[in-house]
mmCIF file of C-alpha atoms and ligand atoms in Angstrom:
data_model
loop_
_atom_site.group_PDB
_atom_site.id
_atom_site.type_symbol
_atom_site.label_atom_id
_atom_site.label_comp_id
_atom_site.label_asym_id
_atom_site.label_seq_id
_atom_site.Cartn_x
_atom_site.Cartn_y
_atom_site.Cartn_z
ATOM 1 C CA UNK A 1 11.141 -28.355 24.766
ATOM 2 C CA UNK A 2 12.825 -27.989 21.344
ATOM 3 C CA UNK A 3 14.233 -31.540 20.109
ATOM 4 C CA UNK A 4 17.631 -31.692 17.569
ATOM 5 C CA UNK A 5 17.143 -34.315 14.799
ATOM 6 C CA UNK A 6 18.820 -35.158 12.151
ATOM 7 C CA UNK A 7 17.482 -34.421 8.822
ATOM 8 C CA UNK A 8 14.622 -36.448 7.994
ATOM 9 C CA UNK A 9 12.385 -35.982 4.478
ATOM 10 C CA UNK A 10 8.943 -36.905 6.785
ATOM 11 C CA UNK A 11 9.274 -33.172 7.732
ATOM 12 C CA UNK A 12 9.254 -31.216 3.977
ATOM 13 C CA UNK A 13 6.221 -29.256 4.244
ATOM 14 C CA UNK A 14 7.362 -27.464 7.831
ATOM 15 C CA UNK A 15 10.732 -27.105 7.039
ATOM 16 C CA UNK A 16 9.366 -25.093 3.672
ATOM 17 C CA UNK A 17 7.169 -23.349 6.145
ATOM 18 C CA UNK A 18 9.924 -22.088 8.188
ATOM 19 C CA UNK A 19 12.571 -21.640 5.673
ATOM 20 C CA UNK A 20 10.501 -19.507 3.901
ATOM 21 C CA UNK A 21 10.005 -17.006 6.615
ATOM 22 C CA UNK A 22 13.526 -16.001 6.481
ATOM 23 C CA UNK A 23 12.421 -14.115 2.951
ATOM 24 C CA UNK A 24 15.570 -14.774 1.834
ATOM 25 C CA UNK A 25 18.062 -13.921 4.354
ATOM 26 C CA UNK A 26 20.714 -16.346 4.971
ATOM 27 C CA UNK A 27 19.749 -18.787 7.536
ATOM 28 C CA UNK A 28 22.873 -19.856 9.388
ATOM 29 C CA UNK A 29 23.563 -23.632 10.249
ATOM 30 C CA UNK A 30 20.779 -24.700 7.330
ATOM 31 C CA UNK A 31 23.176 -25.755 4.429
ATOM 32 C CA UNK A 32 21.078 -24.772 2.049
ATOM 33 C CA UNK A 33 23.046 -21.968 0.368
ATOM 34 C CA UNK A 34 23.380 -23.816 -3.181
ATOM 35 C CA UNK A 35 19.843 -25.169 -2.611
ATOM 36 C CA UNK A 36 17.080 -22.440 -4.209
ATOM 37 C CA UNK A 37 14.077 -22.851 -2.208
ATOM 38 C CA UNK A 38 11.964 -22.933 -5.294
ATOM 39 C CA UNK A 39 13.391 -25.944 -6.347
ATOM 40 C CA UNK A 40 13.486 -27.979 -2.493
ATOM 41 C CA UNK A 41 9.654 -27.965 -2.998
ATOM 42 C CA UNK A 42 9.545 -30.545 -5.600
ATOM 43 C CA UNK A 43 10.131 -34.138 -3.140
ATOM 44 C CA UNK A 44 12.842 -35.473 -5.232
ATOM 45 C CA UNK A 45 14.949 -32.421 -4.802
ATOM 46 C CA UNK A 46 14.623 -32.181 -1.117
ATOM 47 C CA UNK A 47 15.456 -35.778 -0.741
ATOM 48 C CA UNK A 48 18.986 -35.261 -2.211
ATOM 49 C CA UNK A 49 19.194 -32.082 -0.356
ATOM 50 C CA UNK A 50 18.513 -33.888 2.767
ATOM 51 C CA UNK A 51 21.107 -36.659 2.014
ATOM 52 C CA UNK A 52 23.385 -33.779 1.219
ATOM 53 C CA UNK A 53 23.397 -32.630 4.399
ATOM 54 C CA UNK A 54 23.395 -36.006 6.549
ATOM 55 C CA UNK A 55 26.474 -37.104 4.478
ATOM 56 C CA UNK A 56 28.534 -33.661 4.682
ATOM 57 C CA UNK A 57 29.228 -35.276 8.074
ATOM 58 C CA UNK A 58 31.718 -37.933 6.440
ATOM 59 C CA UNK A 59 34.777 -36.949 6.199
ATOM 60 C CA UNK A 60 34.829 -39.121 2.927
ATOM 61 C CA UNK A 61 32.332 -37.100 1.098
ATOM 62 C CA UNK A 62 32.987 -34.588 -1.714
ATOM 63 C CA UNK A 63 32.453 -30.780 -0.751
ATOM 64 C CA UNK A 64 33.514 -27.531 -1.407
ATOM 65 C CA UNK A 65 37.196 -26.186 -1.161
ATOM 66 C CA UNK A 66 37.080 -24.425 1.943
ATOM 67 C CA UNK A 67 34.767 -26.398 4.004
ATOM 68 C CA UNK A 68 34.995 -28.859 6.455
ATOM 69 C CA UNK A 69 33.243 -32.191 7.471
ATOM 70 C CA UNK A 70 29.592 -30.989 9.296
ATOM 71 C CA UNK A 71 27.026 -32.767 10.783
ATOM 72 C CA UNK A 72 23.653 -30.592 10.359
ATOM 73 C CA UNK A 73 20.683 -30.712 12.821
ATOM 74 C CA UNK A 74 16.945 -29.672 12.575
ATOM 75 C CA UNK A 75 15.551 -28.078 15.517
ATOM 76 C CA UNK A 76 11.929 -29.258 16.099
ATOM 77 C CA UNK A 77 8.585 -28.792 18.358
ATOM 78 C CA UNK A 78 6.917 -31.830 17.601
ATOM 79 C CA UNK A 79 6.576 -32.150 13.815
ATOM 80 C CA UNK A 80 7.075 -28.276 13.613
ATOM 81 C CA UNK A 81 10.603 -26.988 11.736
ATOM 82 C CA UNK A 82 11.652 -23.967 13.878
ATOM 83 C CA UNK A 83 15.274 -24.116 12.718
ATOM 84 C CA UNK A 84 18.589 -25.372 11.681
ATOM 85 C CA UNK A 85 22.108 -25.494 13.781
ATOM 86 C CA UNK A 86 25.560 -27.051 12.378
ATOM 87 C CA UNK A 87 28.569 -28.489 13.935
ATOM 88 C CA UNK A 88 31.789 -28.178 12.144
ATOM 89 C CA UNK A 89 33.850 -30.771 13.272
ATOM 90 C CA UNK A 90 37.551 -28.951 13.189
ATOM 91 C CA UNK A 91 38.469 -25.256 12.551
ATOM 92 C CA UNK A 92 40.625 -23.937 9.369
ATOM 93 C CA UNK A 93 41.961 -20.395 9.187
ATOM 94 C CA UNK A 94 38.080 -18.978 8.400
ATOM 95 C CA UNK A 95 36.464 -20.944 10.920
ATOM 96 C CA UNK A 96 39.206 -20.192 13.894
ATOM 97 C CA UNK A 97 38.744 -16.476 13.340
ATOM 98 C CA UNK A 98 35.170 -15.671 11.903
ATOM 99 C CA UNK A 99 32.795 -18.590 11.765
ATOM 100 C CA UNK A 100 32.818 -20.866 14.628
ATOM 101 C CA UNK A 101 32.362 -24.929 15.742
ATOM 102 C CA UNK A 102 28.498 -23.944 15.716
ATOM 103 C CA UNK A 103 25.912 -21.929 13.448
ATOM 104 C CA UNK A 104 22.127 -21.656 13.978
ATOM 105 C CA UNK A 105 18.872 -19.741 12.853
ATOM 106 C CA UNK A 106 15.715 -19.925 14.127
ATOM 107 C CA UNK A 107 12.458 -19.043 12.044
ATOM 108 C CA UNK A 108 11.293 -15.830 12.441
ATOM 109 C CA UNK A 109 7.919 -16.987 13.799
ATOM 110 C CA UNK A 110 9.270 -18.957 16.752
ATOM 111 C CA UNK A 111 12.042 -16.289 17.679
ATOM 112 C CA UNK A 112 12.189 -15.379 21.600
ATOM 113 C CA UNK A 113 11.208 -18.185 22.663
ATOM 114 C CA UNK A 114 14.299 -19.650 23.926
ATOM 115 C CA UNK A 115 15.010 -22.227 21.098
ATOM 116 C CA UNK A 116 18.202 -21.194 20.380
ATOM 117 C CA UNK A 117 19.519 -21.384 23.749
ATOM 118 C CA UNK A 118 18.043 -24.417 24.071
ATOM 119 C CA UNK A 119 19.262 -26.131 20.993
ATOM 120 C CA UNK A 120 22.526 -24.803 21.521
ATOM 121 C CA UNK A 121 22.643 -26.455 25.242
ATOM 122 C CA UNK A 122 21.481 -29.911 23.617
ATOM 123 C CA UNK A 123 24.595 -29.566 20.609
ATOM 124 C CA UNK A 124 27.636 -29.102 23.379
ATOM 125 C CA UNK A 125 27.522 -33.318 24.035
ATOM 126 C CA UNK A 126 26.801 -33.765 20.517
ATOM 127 C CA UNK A 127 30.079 -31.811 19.539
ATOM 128 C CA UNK A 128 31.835 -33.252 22.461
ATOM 129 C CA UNK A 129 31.512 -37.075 21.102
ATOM 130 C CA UNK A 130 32.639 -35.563 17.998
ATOM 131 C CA UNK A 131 35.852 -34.953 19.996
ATOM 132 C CA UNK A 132 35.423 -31.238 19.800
ATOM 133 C CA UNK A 133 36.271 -30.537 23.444
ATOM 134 C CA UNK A 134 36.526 -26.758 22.958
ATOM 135 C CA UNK A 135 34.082 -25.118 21.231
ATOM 136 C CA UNK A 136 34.341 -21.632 19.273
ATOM 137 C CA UNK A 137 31.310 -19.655 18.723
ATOM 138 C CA UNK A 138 31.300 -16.561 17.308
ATOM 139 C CA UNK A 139 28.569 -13.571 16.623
ATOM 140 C CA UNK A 140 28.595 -9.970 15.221
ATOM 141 C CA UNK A 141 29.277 -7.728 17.399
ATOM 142 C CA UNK A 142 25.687 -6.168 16.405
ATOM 143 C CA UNK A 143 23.573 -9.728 16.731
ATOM 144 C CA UNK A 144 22.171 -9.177 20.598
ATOM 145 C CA UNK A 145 20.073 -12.777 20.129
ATOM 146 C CA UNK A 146 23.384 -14.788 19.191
ATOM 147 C CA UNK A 147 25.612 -12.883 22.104
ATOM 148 C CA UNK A 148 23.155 -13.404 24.536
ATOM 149 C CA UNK A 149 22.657 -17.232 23.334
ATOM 150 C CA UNK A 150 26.087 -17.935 23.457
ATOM 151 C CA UNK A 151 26.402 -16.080 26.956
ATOM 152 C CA UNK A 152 23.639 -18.031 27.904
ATOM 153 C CA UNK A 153 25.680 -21.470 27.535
ATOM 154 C CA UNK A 154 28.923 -19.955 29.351
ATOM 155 C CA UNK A 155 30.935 -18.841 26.303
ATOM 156 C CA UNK A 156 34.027 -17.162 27.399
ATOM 157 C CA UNK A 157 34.605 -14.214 25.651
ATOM 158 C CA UNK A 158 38.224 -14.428 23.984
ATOM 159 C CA UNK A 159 38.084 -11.259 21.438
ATOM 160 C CA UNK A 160 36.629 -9.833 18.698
ATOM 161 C CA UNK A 161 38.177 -10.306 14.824
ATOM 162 C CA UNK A 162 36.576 -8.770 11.515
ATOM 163 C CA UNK A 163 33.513 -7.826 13.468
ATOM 164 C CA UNK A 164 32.754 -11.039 15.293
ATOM 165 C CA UNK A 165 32.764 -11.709 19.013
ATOM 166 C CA UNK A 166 34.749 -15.228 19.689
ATOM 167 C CA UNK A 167 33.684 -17.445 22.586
ATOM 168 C CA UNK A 168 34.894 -20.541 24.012
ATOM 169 C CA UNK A 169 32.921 -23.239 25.446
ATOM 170 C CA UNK A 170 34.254 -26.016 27.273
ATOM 171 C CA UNK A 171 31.127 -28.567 28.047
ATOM 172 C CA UNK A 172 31.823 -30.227 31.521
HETATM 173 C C1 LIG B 1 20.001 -15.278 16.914
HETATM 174 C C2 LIG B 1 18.814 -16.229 16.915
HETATM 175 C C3 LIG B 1 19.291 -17.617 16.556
HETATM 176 C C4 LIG B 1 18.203 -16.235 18.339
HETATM 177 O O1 LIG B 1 17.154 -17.203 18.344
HETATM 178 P P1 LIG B 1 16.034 -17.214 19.480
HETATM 179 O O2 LIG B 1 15.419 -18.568 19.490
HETATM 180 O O3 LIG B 1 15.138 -16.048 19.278
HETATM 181 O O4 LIG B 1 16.897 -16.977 20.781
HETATM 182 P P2 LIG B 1 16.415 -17.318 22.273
HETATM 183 O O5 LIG B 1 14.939 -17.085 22.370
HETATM 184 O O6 LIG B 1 16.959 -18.641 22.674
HETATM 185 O O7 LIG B 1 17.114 -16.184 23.094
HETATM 186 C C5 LIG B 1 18.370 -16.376 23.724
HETATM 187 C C6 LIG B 1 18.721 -15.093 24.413
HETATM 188 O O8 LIG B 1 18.881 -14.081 23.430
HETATM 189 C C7 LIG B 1 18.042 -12.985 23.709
HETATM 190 N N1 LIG B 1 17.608 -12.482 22.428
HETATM 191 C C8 LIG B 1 17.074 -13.191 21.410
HETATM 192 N N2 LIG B 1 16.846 -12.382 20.352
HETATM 193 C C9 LIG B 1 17.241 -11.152 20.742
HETATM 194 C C10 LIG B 1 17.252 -9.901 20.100
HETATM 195 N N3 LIG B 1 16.805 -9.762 18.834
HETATM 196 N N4 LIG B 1 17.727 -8.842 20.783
HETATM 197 C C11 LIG B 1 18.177 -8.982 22.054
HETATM 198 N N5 LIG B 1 18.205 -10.140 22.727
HETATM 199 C C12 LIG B 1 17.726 -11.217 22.065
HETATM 200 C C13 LIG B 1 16.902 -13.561 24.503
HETATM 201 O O9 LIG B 1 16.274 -12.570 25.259
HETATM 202 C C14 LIG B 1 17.601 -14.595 25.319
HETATM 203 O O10 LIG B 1 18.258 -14.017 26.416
HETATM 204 P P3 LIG B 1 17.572 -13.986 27.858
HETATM 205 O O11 LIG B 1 17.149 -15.394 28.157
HETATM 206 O O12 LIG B 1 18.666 -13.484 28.722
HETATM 207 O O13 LIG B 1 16.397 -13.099 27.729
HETATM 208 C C15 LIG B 1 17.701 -15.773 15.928
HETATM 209 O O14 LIG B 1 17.396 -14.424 16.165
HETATM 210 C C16 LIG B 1 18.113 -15.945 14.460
HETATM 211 O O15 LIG B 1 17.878 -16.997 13.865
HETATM 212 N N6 LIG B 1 18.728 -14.912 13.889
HETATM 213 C C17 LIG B 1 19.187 -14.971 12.476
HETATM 214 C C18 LIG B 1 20.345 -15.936 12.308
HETATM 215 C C19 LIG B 1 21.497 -15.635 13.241
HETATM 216 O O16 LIG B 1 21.798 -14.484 13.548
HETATM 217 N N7 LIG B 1 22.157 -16.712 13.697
HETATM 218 C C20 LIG B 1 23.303 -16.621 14.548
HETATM 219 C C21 LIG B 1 24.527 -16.444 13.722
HETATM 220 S S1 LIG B 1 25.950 -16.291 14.813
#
């Protein structure tokens, strides 16, 4: 059973593993978009990378114009990386029609194995103590494994804008 964590440094070498799988596709809910993979290996980088993304969850901190406060989780088996998953605490005009509460990506390797599902289950509480009582997910309307995930959890299918499905979860 997959485990959400918060960032944590002890796990560098997996989460290079996994990340590098991708091959450079974008991997949803990581963060790491301004953060060349190249340069995470070296341990110095990847600390401030790490305390990057535990502080974007302060509302306090400095970040891009555009984006709101996140708190960023590391899906795990064990020590193993197997992927990433974000919660955006509130919605602006992007967010409430393309992006979602909630992004995720799971490393090729470890892929239909129900992780996603999974994590996504164990991030509705998390989200709800962060007062996000509905929750908006959305998918493209081509990504089967993100429908299905989100289908999985009881989204609510609201309608589709720009080519993404939107869903509403309400955790009991
Ligand atoms: C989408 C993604 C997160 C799914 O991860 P996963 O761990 O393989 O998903 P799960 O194993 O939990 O599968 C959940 C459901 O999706 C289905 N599913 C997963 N991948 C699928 C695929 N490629 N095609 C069709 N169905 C798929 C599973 O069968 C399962 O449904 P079921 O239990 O009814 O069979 C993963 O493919 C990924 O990281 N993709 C790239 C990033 C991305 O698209 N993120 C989502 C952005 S909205």
């Amino acid at each position: 059973m997959p485990r959400l964590i918060a960032p944590d440094v002890s796990y560098h070498s997996s989460w290079l593993e996994g990340s590098a799988e991708f091959d450079g596709a974008h991997r949803d809910g990581a963060g790491a978009e301004d953060w060349p993979l190249e340069e995470l290996v070296d341990d110095h980088s990847f600390r401030r990378f790490v305390d990057s993304l535990v502080n974007d969850a302060r509302p306090e901190s400095p970040r891009k114009p555009g984006y709101v406060p996140c708190t960023y989780l590391w899906i795990m088996d064990g020590d193993t990386f197997l992927g990433s998953l974000a919660i955006r605490h509130e919605l602006n005009d992007f967010l409430l029609n393309e992006g979602g509460h909630i992004g995720y990506s799971v490393r090729p390797s470890a892929r239909r194995r129900g992780h996603a599902a999974a994590a996504l289950a164990s991030a509705l509480p998390i989200a709800l103590e962060l007062g996000i009582s509905r929750i908006l997910l959305t998918c493209d309307e081509d990504n089967a494994g993100s429908r299905a995930t989100i289908e999985k959890n009881s989204g609510v299918y609201e309608d589709s804008r720009n080519g993404k499905r939107r869903y509403w979860i309400e955790p009991a």
